[in-house]
Amino acid sequence: MPIQRQAFAADIPALWALRTRAIRIGCASHYAPDILDAWCAAGPPDRMAALLAAGGGLLVEEDGKMLGYAILDLGTGELDAAFVDPAHGGRGIGRRLLAALDAMAAQHGLRRLFLSASLNALPFYERAGYVALRRDTYPHRSGVALASVFMEKMLPCP
């Protein structure tokens, strides 16, 4: 049975490995190989540890194996990351994580969440209640410009 727990800085290597697998497999149909190579070669951003330390990271694991994770910037409402291991897609893990982040955001007084979605993830976020506002180019720190869609979700007022 999968369990959900807070993600910590000590989890970053496993989070990053899962993220890289998910990008390699999930994004291959929407991004050129050279873009994927540069995107995947980048290490974790410096701010990742701070977002986790602030309590904005959740992960789902089963039998000691990480199945997915999501990170929310509790200061701004930016959904920084949401990835599911491709071997465990379709099990509702991503939906579960986003629902938990919605609840966390509401507890922190956030009413709006936003993100730059990769092209392959657009339908996933739309099903979770996010609305596409515009096509965008995300300037990834690896130096590549990633085609993306800027999305937002308004949370209900208490």
PDB file of C-alpha atoms in Angstrom:
ATOM      1  CA  MET A   1       0.000   0.000   0.000  1.00  0.00           C
ATOM      2  CA  PRO A   2       1.507   3.357  -1.009  1.00  0.00           C
ATOM      3  CA  ILE A   3       2.163   5.855   1.763  1.00  0.00           C
ATOM      4  CA  GLN A   4       2.510   9.598   1.474  1.00  0.00           C
ATOM      5  CA  ARG A   5       4.961  11.579   3.562  1.00  0.00           C
ATOM      6  CA  GLN A   6       6.818  14.861   3.664  1.00  0.00           C
ATOM      7  CA  ALA A   7       9.922  15.004   1.470  1.00  0.00           C
ATOM      8  CA  PHE A   8      13.200  16.117   3.029  1.00  0.00           C
ATOM      9  CA  ALA A   9      16.567  17.303   1.738  1.00  0.00           C
ATOM     10  CA  ALA A  10      17.949  13.795   2.315  1.00  0.00           C
ATOM     11  CA  ASP A  11      15.469  12.575  -0.346  1.00  0.00           C
ATOM     12  CA  ILE A  12      16.830  14.879  -3.066  1.00  0.00           C
ATOM     13  CA  PRO A  13      19.043  12.278  -4.813  1.00  0.00           C
ATOM     14  CA  ALA A  14      16.110   9.863  -5.133  1.00  0.00           C
ATOM     15  CA  LEU A  15      13.710  12.665  -6.123  1.00  0.00           C
ATOM     16  CA  TRP A  16      16.108  13.812  -8.826  1.00  0.00           C
ATOM     17  CA  ALA A  17      16.642  10.321 -10.192  1.00  0.00           C
ATOM     18  CA  LEU A  18      12.880   9.821 -10.449  1.00  0.00           C
ATOM     19  CA  ARG A  19      12.486  13.223 -12.112  1.00  0.00           C
ATOM     20  CA  THR A  20      15.121  12.377 -14.701  1.00  0.00           C
ATOM     21  CA  ARG A  21      13.470   9.020 -15.555  1.00  0.00           C
ATOM     22  CA  ALA A  22      10.095  10.725 -15.857  1.00  0.00           C
ATOM     23  CA  ILE A  23      11.445  13.423 -18.169  1.00  0.00           C
ATOM     24  CA  ARG A  24      13.345  10.952 -20.366  1.00  0.00           C
ATOM     25  CA  ILE A  25      10.276   8.769 -20.855  1.00  0.00           C
ATOM     26  CA  GLY A  26       7.316  11.124 -20.483  1.00  0.00           C
ATOM     27  CA  CYS A  27       8.671  14.076 -22.409  1.00  0.00           C
ATOM     28  CA  ALA A  28      10.294  12.167 -25.293  1.00  0.00           C
ATOM     29  CA  SER A  29       7.209  12.568 -27.489  1.00  0.00           C
ATOM     30  CA  HIS A  30       7.180  16.367 -27.109  1.00  0.00           C
ATOM     31  CA  TYR A  31      10.827  17.475 -26.958  1.00  0.00           C
ATOM     32  CA  ALA A  32      13.855  16.874 -29.199  1.00  0.00           C
ATOM     33  CA  PRO A  33      16.613  14.547 -27.934  1.00  0.00           C
ATOM     34  CA  ASP A  34      19.152  17.372 -27.582  1.00  0.00           C
ATOM     35  CA  ILE A  35      16.696  19.346 -25.426  1.00  0.00           C
ATOM     36  CA  LEU A  36      16.037  16.268 -23.272  1.00  0.00           C
ATOM     37  CA  ASP A  37      19.771  15.642 -22.885  1.00  0.00           C
ATOM     38  CA  ALA A  38      20.462  19.174 -21.649  1.00  0.00           C
ATOM     39  CA  TRP A  39      17.361  19.216 -19.443  1.00  0.00           C
ATOM     40  CA  CYS A  40      18.235  15.892 -17.820  1.00  0.00           C
ATOM     41  CA  ALA A  41      21.920  16.715 -17.355  1.00  0.00           C
ATOM     42  CA  ALA A  42      21.161  19.596 -14.992  1.00  0.00           C
ATOM     43  CA  GLY A  43      21.465  18.852 -11.299  1.00  0.00           C
ATOM     44  CA  PRO A  44      18.927  19.809  -8.658  1.00  0.00           C
ATOM     45  CA  PRO A  45      18.335  23.542  -8.279  1.00  0.00           C
ATOM     46  CA  ASP A  46      19.711  25.229  -5.178  1.00  0.00           C
ATOM     47  CA  ARG A  47      16.231  26.226  -4.066  1.00  0.00           C
ATOM     48  CA  MET A  48      14.986  22.631  -3.886  1.00  0.00           C
ATOM     49  CA  ALA A  49      16.394  22.037  -0.400  1.00  0.00           C
ATOM     50  CA  ALA A  50      14.847  25.284   0.850  1.00  0.00           C
ATOM     51  CA  LEU A  51      11.415  24.420  -0.559  1.00  0.00           C
ATOM     52  CA  LEU A  52      11.595  21.033   1.149  1.00  0.00           C
ATOM     53  CA  ALA A  53      12.808  22.577   4.422  1.00  0.00           C
ATOM     54  CA  ALA A  54       9.798  24.927   4.314  1.00  0.00           C
ATOM     55  CA  GLY A  55       7.531  21.861   4.214  1.00  0.00           C
ATOM     56  CA  GLY A  56       6.396  22.141   0.595  1.00  0.00           C
ATOM     57  CA  GLY A  57       7.462  18.686  -0.597  1.00  0.00           C
ATOM     58  CA  LEU A  58       5.478  15.453  -0.553  1.00  0.00           C
ATOM     59  CA  LEU A  59       6.343  12.014  -1.843  1.00  0.00           C
ATOM     60  CA  VAL A  60       4.589   8.701  -2.244  1.00  0.00           C
ATOM     61  CA  GLU A  61       6.473   5.476  -1.652  1.00  0.00           C
ATOM     62  CA  GLU A  62       5.688   1.795  -1.499  1.00  0.00           C
ATOM     63  CA  ASP A  63       7.893  -0.943  -0.101  1.00  0.00           C
ATOM     64  CA  GLY A  64      10.766   1.525   0.194  1.00  0.00           C
ATOM     65  CA  LYS A  65      10.523   2.616  -3.461  1.00  0.00           C
ATOM     66  CA  MET A  66       9.632   6.180  -4.385  1.00  0.00           C
ATOM     67  CA  LEU A  67       6.670   6.308  -6.767  1.00  0.00           C
ATOM     68  CA  GLY A  68       6.229  10.056  -7.168  1.00  0.00           C
ATOM     69  CA  TYR A  69       6.693  13.457  -5.614  1.00  0.00           C
ATOM     70  CA  ALA A  70       5.515  17.039  -5.823  1.00  0.00           C
ATOM     71  CA  ILE A  71       6.899  20.313  -4.491  1.00  0.00           C
ATOM     72  CA  LEU A  72       4.991  23.523  -3.833  1.00  0.00           C
ATOM     73  CA  ASP A  73       6.530  26.898  -3.045  1.00  0.00           C
ATOM     74  CA  LEU A  74       4.443  27.803  -0.010  1.00  0.00           C
ATOM     75  CA  GLY A  75       5.452  31.450  -0.322  1.00  0.00           C
ATOM     76  CA  THR A  76       4.335  32.067  -3.887  1.00  0.00           C
ATOM     77  CA  GLY A  77       1.967  29.216  -4.797  1.00  0.00           C
ATOM     78  CA  GLU A  78       4.201  27.969  -7.609  1.00  0.00           C
ATOM     79  CA  LEU A  79       3.992  24.250  -8.247  1.00  0.00           C
ATOM     80  CA  ASP A  80       7.714  23.677  -8.616  1.00  0.00           C
ATOM     81  CA  ALA A  81       7.649  19.972  -9.499  1.00  0.00           C
ATOM     82  CA  ALA A  82       5.325  17.003  -9.888  1.00  0.00           C
ATOM     83  CA  PHE A  83       6.688  13.716 -11.175  1.00  0.00           C
ATOM     84  CA  VAL A  84       5.573  10.096 -11.103  1.00  0.00           C
ATOM     85  CA  ASP A  85       7.840   7.173 -11.857  1.00  0.00           C
ATOM     86  CA  PRO A  86       6.850   6.064 -15.378  1.00  0.00           C
ATOM     87  CA  ALA A  87       6.623   2.453 -14.174  1.00  0.00           C
ATOM     88  CA  HIS A  88       3.823   3.497 -11.810  1.00  0.00           C
ATOM     89  CA  GLY A  89       1.819   5.875 -13.982  1.00  0.00           C
ATOM     90  CA  GLY A  90      -1.943   5.518 -14.130  1.00  0.00           C
ATOM     91  CA  ARG A  91      -2.286   4.570 -10.458  1.00  0.00           C
ATOM     92  CA  GLY A  92      -3.557   7.981  -9.310  1.00  0.00           C
ATOM     93  CA  ILE A  93      -0.282   8.919  -7.618  1.00  0.00           C
ATOM     94  CA  GLY A  94      -0.006  12.276  -9.365  1.00  0.00           C
ATOM     95  CA  ARG A  95      -3.651  13.108  -8.648  1.00  0.00           C
ATOM     96  CA  ARG A  96      -3.138  12.195  -5.007  1.00  0.00           C
ATOM     97  CA  LEU A  97      -0.075  14.427  -4.722  1.00  0.00           C
ATOM     98  CA  LEU A  98      -1.756  17.414  -6.357  1.00  0.00           C
ATOM     99  CA  ALA A  99      -4.818  17.055  -4.116  1.00  0.00           C
ATOM    100  CA  ALA A 100      -2.548  17.011  -1.059  1.00  0.00           C
ATOM    101  CA  LEU A 101      -0.734  20.118  -2.288  1.00  0.00           C
ATOM    102  CA  ASP A 102      -4.085  21.862  -2.812  1.00  0.00           C
ATOM    103  CA  ALA A 103      -4.949  21.159   0.830  1.00  0.00           C
ATOM    104  CA  MET A 104      -1.495  22.282   1.971  1.00  0.00           C
ATOM    105  CA  ALA A 105      -1.814  25.490  -0.043  1.00  0.00           C
ATOM    106  CA  ALA A 106      -5.206  26.253   1.478  1.00  0.00           C
ATOM    107  CA  GLN A 107      -3.797  25.700   4.977  1.00  0.00           C
ATOM    108  CA  HIS A 108      -1.122  28.290   4.165  1.00  0.00           C
ATOM    109  CA  GLY A 109      -3.686  30.812   2.940  1.00  0.00           C
ATOM    110  CA  LEU A 110      -2.850  30.441  -0.755  1.00  0.00           C
ATOM    111  CA  ARG A 111      -5.746  30.942  -3.144  1.00  0.00           C
ATOM    112  CA  ARG A 112      -3.889  30.655  -6.458  1.00  0.00           C
ATOM    113  CA  LEU A 113      -1.460  28.006  -7.659  1.00  0.00           C
ATOM    114  CA  PHE A 114       0.510  28.306 -10.873  1.00  0.00           C
ATOM    115  CA  LEU A 115       3.145  26.486 -12.916  1.00  0.00           C
ATOM    116  CA  SER A 116       4.900  26.220 -16.239  1.00  0.00           C
ATOM    117  CA  ALA A 117       3.749  22.836 -17.505  1.00  0.00           C
ATOM    118  CA  SER A 118       5.719  20.719 -19.907  1.00  0.00           C
ATOM    119  CA  LEU A 119       3.764  20.073 -23.102  1.00  0.00           C
ATOM    120  CA  ASN A 120       3.193  16.396 -22.345  1.00  0.00           C
ATOM    121  CA  ALA A 121       1.761  17.195 -18.885  1.00  0.00           C
ATOM    122  CA  LEU A 122      -0.884  19.675 -20.052  1.00  0.00           C
ATOM    123  CA  PRO A 123      -3.807  17.179 -20.002  1.00  0.00           C
ATOM    124  CA  PHE A 124      -2.791  15.943 -16.534  1.00  0.00           C
ATOM    125  CA  TYR A 125      -2.898  19.434 -15.066  1.00  0.00           C
ATOM    126  CA  GLU A 126      -6.141  20.298 -16.857  1.00  0.00           C
ATOM    127  CA  ARG A 127      -7.770  17.227 -15.267  1.00  0.00           C
ATOM    128  CA  ALA A 128      -6.549  18.532 -11.891  1.00  0.00           C
ATOM    129  CA  GLY A 129      -8.328  21.853 -12.407  1.00  0.00           C
ATOM    130  CA  TYR A 130      -5.509  23.980 -13.812  1.00  0.00           C
ATOM    131  CA  VAL A 131      -6.339  26.363 -16.649  1.00  0.00           C
ATOM    132  CA  ALA A 132      -3.919  27.086 -19.495  1.00  0.00           C
ATOM    133  CA  LEU A 133      -3.320  30.833 -19.745  1.00  0.00           C
ATOM    134  CA  ARG A 134      -0.688  31.009 -22.456  1.00  0.00           C
ATOM    135  CA  ARG A 135       1.967  29.153 -24.372  1.00  0.00           C
ATOM    136  CA  ASP A 136       5.319  30.055 -22.953  1.00  0.00           C
ATOM    137  CA  THR A 137       9.030  29.389 -23.103  1.00  0.00           C
ATOM    138  CA  TYR A 138      10.563  28.352 -19.820  1.00  0.00           C
ATOM    139  CA  PRO A 139      14.219  29.431 -19.565  1.00  0.00           C
ATOM    140  CA  HIS A 140      15.668  26.321 -17.916  1.00  0.00           C
ATOM    141  CA  ARG A 141      18.883  26.856 -15.978  1.00  0.00           C
ATOM    142  CA  SER A 142      20.583  24.246 -18.198  1.00  0.00           C
ATOM    143  CA  GLY A 143      20.532  26.859 -20.950  1.00  0.00           C
ATOM    144  CA  VAL A 144      17.715  25.355 -23.015  1.00  0.00           C
ATOM    145  CA  ALA A 145      14.439  27.098 -23.666  1.00  0.00           C
ATOM    146  CA  LEU A 146      11.627  24.652 -22.938  1.00  0.00           C
ATOM    147  CA  ALA A 147       8.314  25.067 -24.712  1.00  0.00           C
ATOM    148  CA  SER A 148       5.716  25.107 -21.953  1.00  0.00           C
ATOM    149  CA  VAL A 149       2.253  26.279 -20.992  1.00  0.00           C
ATOM    150  CA  PHE A 150       1.710  28.710 -18.132  1.00  0.00           C
ATOM    151  CA  MET A 151      -1.222  27.453 -16.032  1.00  0.00           C
ATOM    152  CA  GLU A 152      -3.047  28.456 -12.887  1.00  0.00           C
ATOM    153  CA  LYS A 153      -5.604  27.056 -10.521  1.00  0.00           C
ATOM    154  CA  MET A 154      -7.789  29.072  -8.202  1.00  0.00           C
ATOM    155  CA  LEU A 155      -8.514  27.411  -4.881  1.00  0.00           C
ATOM    156  CA  PRO A 156     -11.886  27.854  -3.193  1.00  0.00           C
ATOM    157  CA  CYS A 157     -12.069  30.358  -0.361  1.00  0.00           C
ATOM    158  CA  PRO A 158     -12.707  28.791   3.052  1.00  0.00           C
TER     159      PRO A 158
END
